[in-house]
Short mmCIF file of C-alpha atoms in Angstrom, two decimals:
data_model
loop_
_atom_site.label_atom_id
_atom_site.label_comp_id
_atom_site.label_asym_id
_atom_site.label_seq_id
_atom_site.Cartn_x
_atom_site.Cartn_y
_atom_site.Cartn_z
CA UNK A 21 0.00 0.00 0.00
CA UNK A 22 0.83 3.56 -0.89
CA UNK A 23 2.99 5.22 2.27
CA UNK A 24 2.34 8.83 1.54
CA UNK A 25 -0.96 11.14 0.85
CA UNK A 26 1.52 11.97 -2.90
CA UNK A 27 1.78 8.42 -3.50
CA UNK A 28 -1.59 7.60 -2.79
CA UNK A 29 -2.88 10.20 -4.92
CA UNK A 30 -0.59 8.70 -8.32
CA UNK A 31 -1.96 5.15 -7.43
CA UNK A 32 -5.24 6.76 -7.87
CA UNK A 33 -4.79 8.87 -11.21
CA UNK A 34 -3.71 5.65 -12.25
CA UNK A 35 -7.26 4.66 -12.34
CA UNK A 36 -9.00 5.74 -14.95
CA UNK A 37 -12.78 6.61 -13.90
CA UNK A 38 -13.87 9.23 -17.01
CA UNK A 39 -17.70 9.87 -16.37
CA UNK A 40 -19.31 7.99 -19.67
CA UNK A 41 -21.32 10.39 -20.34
CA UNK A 42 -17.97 12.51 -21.13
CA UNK A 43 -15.94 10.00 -22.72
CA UNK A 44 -16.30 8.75 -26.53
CA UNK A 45 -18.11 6.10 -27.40
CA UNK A 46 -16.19 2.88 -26.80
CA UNK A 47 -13.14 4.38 -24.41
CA UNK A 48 -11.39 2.55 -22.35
CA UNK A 49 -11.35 5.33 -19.81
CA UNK A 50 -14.83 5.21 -18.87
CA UNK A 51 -16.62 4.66 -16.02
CA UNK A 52 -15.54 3.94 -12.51
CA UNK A 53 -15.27 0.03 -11.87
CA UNK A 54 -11.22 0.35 -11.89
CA UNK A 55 -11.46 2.68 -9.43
CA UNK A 56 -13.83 0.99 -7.12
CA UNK A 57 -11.91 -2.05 -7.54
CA UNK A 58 -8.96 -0.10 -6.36
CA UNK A 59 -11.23 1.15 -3.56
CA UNK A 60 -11.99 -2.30 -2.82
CA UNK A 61 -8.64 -4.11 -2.36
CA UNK A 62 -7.61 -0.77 -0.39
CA UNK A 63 -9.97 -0.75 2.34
CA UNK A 64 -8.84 -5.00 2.72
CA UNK A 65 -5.43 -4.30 3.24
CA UNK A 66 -6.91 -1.74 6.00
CA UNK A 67 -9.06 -4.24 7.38
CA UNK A 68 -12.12 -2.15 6.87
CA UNK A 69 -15.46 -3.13 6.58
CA UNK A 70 -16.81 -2.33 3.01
CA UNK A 71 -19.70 -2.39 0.96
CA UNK A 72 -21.48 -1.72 -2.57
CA UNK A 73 -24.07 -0.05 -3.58
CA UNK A 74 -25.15 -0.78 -7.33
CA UNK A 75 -26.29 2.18 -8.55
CA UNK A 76 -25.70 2.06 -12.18
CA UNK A 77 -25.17 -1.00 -14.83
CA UNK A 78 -21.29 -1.35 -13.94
CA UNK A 79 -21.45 1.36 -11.65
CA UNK A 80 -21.19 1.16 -7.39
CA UNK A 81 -20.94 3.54 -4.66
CA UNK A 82 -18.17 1.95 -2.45
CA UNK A 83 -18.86 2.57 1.26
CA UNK A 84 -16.24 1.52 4.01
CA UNK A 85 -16.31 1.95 7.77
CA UNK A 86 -13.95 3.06 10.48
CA UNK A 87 -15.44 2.69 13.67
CA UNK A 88 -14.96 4.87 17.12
CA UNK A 89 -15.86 4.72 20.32
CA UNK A 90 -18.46 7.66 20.45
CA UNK A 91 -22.46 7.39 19.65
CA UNK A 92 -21.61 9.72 16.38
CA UNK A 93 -21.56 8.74 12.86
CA UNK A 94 -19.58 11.35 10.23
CA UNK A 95 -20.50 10.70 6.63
CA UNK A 96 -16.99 11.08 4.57
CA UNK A 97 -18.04 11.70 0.38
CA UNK A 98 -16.04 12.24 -2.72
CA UNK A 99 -17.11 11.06 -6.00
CA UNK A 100 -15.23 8.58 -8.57
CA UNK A 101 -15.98 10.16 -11.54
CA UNK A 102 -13.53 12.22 -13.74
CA UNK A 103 -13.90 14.57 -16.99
CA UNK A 104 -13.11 13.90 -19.78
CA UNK A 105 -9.34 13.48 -20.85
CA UNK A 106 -9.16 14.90 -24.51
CA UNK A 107 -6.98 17.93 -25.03
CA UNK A 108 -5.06 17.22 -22.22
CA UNK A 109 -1.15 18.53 -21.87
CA UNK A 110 0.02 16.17 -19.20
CA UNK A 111 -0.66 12.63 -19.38
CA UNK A 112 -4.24 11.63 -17.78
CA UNK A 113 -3.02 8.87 -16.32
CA UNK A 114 0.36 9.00 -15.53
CA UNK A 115 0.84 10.88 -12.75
CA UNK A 116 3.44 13.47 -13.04
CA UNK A 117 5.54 14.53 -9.30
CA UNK A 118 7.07 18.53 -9.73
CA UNK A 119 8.13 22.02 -8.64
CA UNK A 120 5.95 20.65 -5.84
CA UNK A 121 2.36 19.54 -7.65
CA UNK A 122 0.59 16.40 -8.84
CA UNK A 123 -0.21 16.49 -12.60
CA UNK A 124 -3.17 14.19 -14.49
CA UNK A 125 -6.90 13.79 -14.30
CA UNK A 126 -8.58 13.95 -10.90
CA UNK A 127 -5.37 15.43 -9.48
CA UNK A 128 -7.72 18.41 -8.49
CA UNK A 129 -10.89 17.21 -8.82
CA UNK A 130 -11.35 15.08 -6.94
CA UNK A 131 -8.75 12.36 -6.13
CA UNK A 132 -6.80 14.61 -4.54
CA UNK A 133 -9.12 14.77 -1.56
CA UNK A 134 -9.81 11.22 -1.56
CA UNK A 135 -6.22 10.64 -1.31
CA UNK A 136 -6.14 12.69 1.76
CA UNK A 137 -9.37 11.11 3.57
CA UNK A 138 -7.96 7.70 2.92
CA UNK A 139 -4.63 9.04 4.55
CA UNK A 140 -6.06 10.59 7.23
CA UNK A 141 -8.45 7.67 8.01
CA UNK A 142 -5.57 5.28 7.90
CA UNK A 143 -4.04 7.26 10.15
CA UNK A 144 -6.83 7.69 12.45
CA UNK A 145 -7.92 4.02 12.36
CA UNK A 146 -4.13 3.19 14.13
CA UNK A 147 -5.28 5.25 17.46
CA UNK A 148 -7.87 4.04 19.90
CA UNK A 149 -11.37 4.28 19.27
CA UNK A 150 -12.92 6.18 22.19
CA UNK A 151 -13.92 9.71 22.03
CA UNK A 152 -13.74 9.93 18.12
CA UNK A 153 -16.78 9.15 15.53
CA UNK A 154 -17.14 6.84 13.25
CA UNK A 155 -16.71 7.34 9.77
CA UNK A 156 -18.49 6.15 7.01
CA UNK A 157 -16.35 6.82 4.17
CA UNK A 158 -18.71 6.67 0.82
CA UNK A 159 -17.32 7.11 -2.87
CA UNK A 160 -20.20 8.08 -5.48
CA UNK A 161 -20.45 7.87 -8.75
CA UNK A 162 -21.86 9.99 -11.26
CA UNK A 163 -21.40 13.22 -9.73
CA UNK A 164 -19.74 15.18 -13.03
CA UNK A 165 -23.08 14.12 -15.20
CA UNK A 166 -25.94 13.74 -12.97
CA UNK A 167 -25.78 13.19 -8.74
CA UNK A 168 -27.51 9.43 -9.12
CA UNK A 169 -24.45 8.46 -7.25
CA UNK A 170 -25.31 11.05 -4.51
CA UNK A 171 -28.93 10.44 -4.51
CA UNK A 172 -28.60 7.06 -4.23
CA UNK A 173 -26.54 7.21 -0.48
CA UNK A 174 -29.40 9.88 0.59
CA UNK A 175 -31.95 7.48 -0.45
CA UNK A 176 -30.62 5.18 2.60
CA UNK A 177 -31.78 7.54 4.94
CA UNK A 178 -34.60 9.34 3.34
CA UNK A 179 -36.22 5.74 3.46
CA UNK A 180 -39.13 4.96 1.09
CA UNK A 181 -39.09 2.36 -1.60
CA UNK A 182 -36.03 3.19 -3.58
CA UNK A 183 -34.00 1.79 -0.43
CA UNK A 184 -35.67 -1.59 -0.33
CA UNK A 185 -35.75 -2.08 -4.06
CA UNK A 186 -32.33 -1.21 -3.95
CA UNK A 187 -31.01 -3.48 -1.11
CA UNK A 188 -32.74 -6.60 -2.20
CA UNK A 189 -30.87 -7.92 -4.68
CA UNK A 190 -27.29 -7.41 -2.95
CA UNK A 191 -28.89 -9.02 0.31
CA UNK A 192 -30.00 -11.96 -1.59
CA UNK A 193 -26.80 -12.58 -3.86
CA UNK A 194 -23.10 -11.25 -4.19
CA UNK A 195 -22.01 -8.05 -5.50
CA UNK A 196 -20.21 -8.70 -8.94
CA UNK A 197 -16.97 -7.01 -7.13
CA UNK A 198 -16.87 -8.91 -4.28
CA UNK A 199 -14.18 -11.40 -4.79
CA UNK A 200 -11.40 -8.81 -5.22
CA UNK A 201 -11.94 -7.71 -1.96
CA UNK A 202 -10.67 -10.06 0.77
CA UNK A 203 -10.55 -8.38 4.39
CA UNK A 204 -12.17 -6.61 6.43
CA UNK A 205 -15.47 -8.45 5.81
CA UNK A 206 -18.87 -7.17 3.72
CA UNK A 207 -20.63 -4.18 4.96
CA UNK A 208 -24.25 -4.43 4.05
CA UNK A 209 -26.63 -1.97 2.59
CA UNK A 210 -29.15 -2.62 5.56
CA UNK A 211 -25.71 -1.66 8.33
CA UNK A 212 -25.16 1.22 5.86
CA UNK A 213 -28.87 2.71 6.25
CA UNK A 214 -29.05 1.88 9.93
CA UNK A 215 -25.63 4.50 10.16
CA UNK A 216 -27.09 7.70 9.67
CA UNK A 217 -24.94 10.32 10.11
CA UNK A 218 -24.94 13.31 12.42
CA UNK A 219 -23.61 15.30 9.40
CA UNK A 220 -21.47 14.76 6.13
CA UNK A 221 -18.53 16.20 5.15
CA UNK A 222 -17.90 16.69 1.35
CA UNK A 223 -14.62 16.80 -0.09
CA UNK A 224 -14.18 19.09 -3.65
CA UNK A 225 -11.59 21.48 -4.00
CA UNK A 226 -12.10 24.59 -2.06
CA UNK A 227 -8.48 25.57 -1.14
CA UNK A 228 -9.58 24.44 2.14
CA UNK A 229 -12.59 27.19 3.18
CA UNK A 230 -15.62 25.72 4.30
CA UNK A 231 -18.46 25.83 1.48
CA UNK A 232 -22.00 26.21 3.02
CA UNK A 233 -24.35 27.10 -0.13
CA UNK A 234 -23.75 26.75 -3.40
CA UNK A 235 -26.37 26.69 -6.97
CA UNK A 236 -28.48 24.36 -8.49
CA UNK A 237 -28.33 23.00 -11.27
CA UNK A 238 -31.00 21.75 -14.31
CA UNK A 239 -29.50 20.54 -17.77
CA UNK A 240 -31.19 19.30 -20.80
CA UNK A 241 -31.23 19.35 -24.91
CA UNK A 242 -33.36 21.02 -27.13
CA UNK A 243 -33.88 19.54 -30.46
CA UNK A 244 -35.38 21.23 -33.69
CA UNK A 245 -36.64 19.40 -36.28
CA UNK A 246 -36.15 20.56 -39.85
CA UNK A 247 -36.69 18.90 -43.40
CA UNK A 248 -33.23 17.46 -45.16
CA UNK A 249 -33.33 18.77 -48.89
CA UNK A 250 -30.45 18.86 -51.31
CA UNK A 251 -28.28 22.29 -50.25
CA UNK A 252 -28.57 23.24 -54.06
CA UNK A 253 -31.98 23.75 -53.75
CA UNK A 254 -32.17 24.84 -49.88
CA UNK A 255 -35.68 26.38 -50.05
CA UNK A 256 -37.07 22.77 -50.43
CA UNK A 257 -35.42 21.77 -47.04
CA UNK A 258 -36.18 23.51 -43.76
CA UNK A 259 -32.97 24.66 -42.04
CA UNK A 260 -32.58 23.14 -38.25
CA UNK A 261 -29.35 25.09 -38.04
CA UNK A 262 -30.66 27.98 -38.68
CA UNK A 263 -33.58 27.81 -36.26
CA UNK A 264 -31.32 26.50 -33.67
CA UNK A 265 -29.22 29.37 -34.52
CA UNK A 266 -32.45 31.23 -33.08
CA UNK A 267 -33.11 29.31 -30.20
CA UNK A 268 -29.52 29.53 -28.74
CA UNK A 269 -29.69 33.75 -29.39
CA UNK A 270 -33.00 33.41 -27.09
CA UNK A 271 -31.55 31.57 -24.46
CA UNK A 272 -28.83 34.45 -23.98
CA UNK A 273 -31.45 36.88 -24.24
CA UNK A 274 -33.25 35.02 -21.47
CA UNK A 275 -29.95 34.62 -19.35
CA UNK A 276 -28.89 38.61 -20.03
CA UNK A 277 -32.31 40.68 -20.03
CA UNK A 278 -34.86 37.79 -17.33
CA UNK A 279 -32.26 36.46 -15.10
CA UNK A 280 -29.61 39.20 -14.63
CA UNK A 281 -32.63 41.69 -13.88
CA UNK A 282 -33.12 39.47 -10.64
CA UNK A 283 -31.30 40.01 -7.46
CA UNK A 284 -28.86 37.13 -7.00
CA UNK A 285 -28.10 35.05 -3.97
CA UNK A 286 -25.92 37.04 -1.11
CA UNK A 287 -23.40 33.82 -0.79
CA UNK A 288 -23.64 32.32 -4.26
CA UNK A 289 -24.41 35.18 -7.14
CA UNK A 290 -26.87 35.01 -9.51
CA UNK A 291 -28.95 32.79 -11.79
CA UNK A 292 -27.62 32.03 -15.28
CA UNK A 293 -28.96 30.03 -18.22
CA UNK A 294 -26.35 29.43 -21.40
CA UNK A 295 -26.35 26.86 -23.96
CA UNK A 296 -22.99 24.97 -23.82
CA UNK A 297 -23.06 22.27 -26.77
CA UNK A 298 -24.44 22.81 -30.01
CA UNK A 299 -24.40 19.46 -32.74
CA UNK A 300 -26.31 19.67 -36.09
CA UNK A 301 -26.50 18.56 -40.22
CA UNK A 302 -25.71 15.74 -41.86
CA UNK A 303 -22.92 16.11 -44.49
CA UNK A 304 -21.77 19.30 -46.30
CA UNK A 305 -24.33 19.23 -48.98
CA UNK A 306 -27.63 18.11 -47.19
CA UNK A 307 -29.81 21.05 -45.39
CA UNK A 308 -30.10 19.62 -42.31
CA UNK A 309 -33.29 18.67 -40.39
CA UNK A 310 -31.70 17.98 -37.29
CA UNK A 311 -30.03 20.05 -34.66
CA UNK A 312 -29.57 19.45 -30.89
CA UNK A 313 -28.30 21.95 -28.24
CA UNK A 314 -27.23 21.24 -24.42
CA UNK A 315 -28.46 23.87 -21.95
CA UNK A 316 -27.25 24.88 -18.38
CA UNK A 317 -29.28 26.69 -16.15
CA UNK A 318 -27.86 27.62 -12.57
CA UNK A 319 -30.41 28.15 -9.75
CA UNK A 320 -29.90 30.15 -6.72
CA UNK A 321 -30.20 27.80 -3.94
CA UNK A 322 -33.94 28.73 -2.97
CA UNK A 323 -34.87 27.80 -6.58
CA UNK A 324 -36.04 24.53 -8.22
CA UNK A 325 -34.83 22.65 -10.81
CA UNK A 326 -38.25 21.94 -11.96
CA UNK A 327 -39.59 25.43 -11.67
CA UNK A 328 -36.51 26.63 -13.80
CA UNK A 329 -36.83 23.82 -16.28
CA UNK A 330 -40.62 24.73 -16.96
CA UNK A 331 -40.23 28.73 -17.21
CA UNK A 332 -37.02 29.02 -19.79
CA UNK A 333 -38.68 26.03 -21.41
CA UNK A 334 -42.40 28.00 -21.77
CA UNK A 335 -40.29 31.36 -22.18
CA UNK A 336 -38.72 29.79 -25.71
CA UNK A 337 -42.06 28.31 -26.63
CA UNK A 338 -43.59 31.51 -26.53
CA UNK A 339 -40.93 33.65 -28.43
CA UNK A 340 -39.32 30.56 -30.80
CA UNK A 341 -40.79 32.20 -34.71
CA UNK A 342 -39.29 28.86 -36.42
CA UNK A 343 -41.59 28.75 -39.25
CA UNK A 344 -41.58 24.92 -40.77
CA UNK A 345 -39.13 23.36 -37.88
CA UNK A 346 -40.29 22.46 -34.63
CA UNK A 347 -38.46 22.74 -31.12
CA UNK A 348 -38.84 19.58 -28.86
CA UNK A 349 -37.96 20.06 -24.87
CA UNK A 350 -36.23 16.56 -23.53
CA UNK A 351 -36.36 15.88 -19.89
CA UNK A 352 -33.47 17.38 -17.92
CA UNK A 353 -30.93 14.62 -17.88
CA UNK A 354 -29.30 16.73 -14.61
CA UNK A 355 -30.95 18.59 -11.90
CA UNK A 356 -30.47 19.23 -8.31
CA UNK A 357 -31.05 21.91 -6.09
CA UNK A 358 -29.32 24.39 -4.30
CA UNK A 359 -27.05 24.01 -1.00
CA UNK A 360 -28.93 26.70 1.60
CA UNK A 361 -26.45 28.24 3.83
CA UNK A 362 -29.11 28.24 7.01
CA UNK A 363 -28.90 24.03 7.85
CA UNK A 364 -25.67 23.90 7.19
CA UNK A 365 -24.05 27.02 9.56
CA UNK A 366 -23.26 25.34 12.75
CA UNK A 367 -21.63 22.32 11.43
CA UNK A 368 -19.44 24.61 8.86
CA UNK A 369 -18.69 26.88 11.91
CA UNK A 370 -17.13 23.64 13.54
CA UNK A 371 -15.29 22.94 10.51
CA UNK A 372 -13.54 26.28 10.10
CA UNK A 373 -12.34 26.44 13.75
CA UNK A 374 -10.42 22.76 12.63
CA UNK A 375 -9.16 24.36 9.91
CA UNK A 376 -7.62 27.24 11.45
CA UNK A 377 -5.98 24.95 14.60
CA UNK A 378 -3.72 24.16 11.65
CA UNK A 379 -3.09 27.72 11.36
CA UNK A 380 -5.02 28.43 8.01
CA UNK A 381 -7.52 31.06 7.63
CA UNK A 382 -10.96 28.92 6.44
CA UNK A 383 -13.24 31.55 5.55
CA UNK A 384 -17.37 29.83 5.46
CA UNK A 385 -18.07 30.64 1.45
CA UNK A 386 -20.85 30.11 -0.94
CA UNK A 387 -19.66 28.85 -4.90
CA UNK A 388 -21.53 29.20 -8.14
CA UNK A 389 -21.09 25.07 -9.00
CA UNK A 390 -22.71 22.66 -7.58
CA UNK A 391 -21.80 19.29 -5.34
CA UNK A 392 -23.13 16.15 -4.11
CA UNK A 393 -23.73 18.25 -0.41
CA UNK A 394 -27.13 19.10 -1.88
CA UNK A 395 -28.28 15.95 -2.75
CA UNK A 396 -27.38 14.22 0.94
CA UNK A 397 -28.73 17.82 2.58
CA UNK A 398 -32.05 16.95 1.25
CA UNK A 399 -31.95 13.91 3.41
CA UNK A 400 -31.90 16.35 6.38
CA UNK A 401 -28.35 15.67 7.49
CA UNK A 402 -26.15 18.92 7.81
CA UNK A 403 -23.98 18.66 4.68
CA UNK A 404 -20.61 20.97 4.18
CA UNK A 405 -17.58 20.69 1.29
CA UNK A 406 -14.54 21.26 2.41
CA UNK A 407 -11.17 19.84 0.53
CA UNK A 408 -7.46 20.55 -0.99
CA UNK A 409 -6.84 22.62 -4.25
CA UNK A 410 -8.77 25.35 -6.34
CA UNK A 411 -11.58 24.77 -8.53
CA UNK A 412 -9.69 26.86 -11.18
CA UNK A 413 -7.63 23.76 -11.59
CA UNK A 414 -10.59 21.31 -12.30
CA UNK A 415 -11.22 19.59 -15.59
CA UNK A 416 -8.15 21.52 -16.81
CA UNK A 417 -5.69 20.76 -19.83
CA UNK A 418 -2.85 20.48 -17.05
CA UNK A 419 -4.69 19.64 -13.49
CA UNK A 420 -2.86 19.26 -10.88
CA UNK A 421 -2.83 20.09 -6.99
CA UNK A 422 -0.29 21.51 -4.78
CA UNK A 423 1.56 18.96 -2.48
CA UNK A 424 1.48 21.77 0.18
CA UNK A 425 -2.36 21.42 -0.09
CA UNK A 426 -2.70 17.70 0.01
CA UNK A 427 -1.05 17.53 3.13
CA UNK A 428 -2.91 20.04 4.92
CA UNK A 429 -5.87 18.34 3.94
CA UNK A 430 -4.43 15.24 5.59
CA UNK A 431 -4.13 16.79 9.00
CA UNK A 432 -7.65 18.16 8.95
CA UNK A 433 -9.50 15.48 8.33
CA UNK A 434 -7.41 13.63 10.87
CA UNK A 435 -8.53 16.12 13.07
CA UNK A 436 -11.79 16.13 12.18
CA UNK A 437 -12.07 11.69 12.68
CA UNK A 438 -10.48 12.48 16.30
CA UNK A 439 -13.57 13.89 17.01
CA UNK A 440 -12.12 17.83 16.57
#
């Protein structure tokens, strides 16, 4: 096993976990079974307790648990999933060590923190139980394209069907992964949901302030329909391009002249809406009669994704003048809502006074991107991020972290498992 938080973090870039959704069709890169594999034969070695969660064809939250002696449980989160790797400067997976940074995918976001947890935890497990928490460490998937990874641990302790529906099957057979893991022994789904936390702690990069709100979050295509003709005679075709063309100049309209009219949030800024992919024709001589945008629309954090879907959606409907084409709304393929600062004070307040014992100045922030806190918040436990690096260094051609950072990060959550 990996002796250092710098070594630990390489062994993880190693492991390629590229969201799907992100990667190209057939790429090796994708998804996150490597990585939970890795996860797996990890928490063994540690003799931790561990456990899946299938969430996904192929795709498992990993859960592990280091006991204490006190009545608490802490909920420990940081996601699998990567961006994509193309365009990248620095090898994704090869983990680069210099001028005192880690280089390659997930450096920043976000196996740098998991690096640190797992150090810290290993760390913390060597010391005697009483007086500290325990921690259930969970790894989710799916957090780049979606939160089902997130929603799926919340669903434990919001209870309802989609916990027994989703326990069954494990209880009654073997996870697919669980022969690679041989100590510790198999933590169930039913343990899991009996452990609810106090409050969660979830690692992103925040250069180490405490995050207590951040946006929302909706995203979903539009589609026009057209009529392919032969681009020699165009006005027997009817142009999707050209209507899309309309559609996106609407949505900035909507984002510049509705949204930026409205006061924003105190902690996290304003709403936005922008259209961020944009696909369309067939070849270079066919008028094309299909065309298929990607929109992103933030929310403050007292907005809904569902209220926000339905107005920008109705706004287009009602200003869209694209004569023989016709604009088709799909379903929001990503939504979540806001992290509100007001649930979450105390329990960041704690935080920052364990950041600055280390002699750091944590400030309590709000960010304009959103995190897997909002999805375990709506299960009513206190949820805060808190982690190594700056977001200006996720999903970059060059990520990377600073060492100095990493090991930081370390000693906090150390001190945070000790029970602060």
């Amino acid at each position: 096993m990996p002796s250092s938080v710098v070594e630990l973090l390489c062994e993880l870039i190693a492991q390629p976990s590229v969201n799907p959704r992100l990667a190209p069709p057939g790429a090796p890169e994708a998804g996150e079974h490597r990585m939970t594999e890795w996860l797996g034969r990890f928490a063994a070695a540690q003799g931790w307790r561990w456990g899946l969660q299938p969430v996904e064809p192929g795709r498992s939250n990993f859960f592990a648990l280091i006991p204490g002696g006190g009545s608490d449980v802490l909920l420990w989160e940081v996601h699998q999933d990567t961006v994509s790797v193309q365009g990248m400067t620095v090898p994704p997976f090869e983990a680069a060590v210099r001028d005192g940074r880690v280089y390659g995918r997930g450096a920043c976001d976000v196996k740098g923190s998991m690096a640190a947890m797992l150090a810290a935890l290993v760390r913390v497990g060597a010391q005697p139980a009483e007086g500290r928490p325990s921690i259930l460490f969970a790894c989710a998937i799916n957090e780049e394209c979606g939160f089902s990874g997130a929603r799926a641990i919340a669903d434990f302790w919001r209870g309802g069907s989609e916990y027994g529906a989703a326990a069954e099957p494990v209880a009654a057979g073997v996870p697919p992964l669980a022969p690679l893991f041989k100590g510790g022994g198999e933590l169930s789904l039913r343990e899991i949901a009996a452990l609810r936390p106090a409050a969660a702690l979830i690692a992103e990069p925040t250069e180490l302030n405490v995050v207590v709100a951040h946006r929302g979050v909706a995203r979903w295509q539009c589609t026009v329909h057209g009529r392919a003709a032969h681009s020699s005679r165009p006005e027997e075709g009817a142009n999707a391009v050209y209507a899309m063309a309309r559609i996106v100049q609407l949505v900035e309209e909507f984002h510049r002249d509705t949204l930026a009219s409205r006061p924003g949030d105190a902690m996290c800024g304003p709403s936005t809406a922008c259209v961020t992919t944009f696909h369309g024709g067939a070849g270079p001589n066919t008028i094309p009669d299909l065309a298929v945008i990607d929109v992103d629309r933030r929310l403050c954090p007292d907005e809904t994704p569902e209220e926000a879907y339905r107005e920008l959606t109705a706004w287009l409907d009602a200003r869209a003048e694209l004569g023989e084409c016709r604009l088709e709304h799909h379903a929001p393929w990503m939504q979540s809502r806001g992290l509100h600062f007001a649930a979450n004070r105390a329990w960041a307040e704690q935080l920052a006074g364990v950041v600055r014992s280390t002699g750091i100045e944590s400030r309590l922030v709000g960010v304009p991107y959103g995190t897997n806190a909002a999805s375990i918040a709506a299960a009513g436990i206190p949820s805060v991020v808190l982690g190594p690096g700056s977001i200006a260094q996720a999903h970059t051609a060059d990520e990377w972290i600073a060492i100095e950072q990493l090991e930081l990060a370390v000693e906090i959550y150390y001190r945070i498992a000790c029970g602060m």
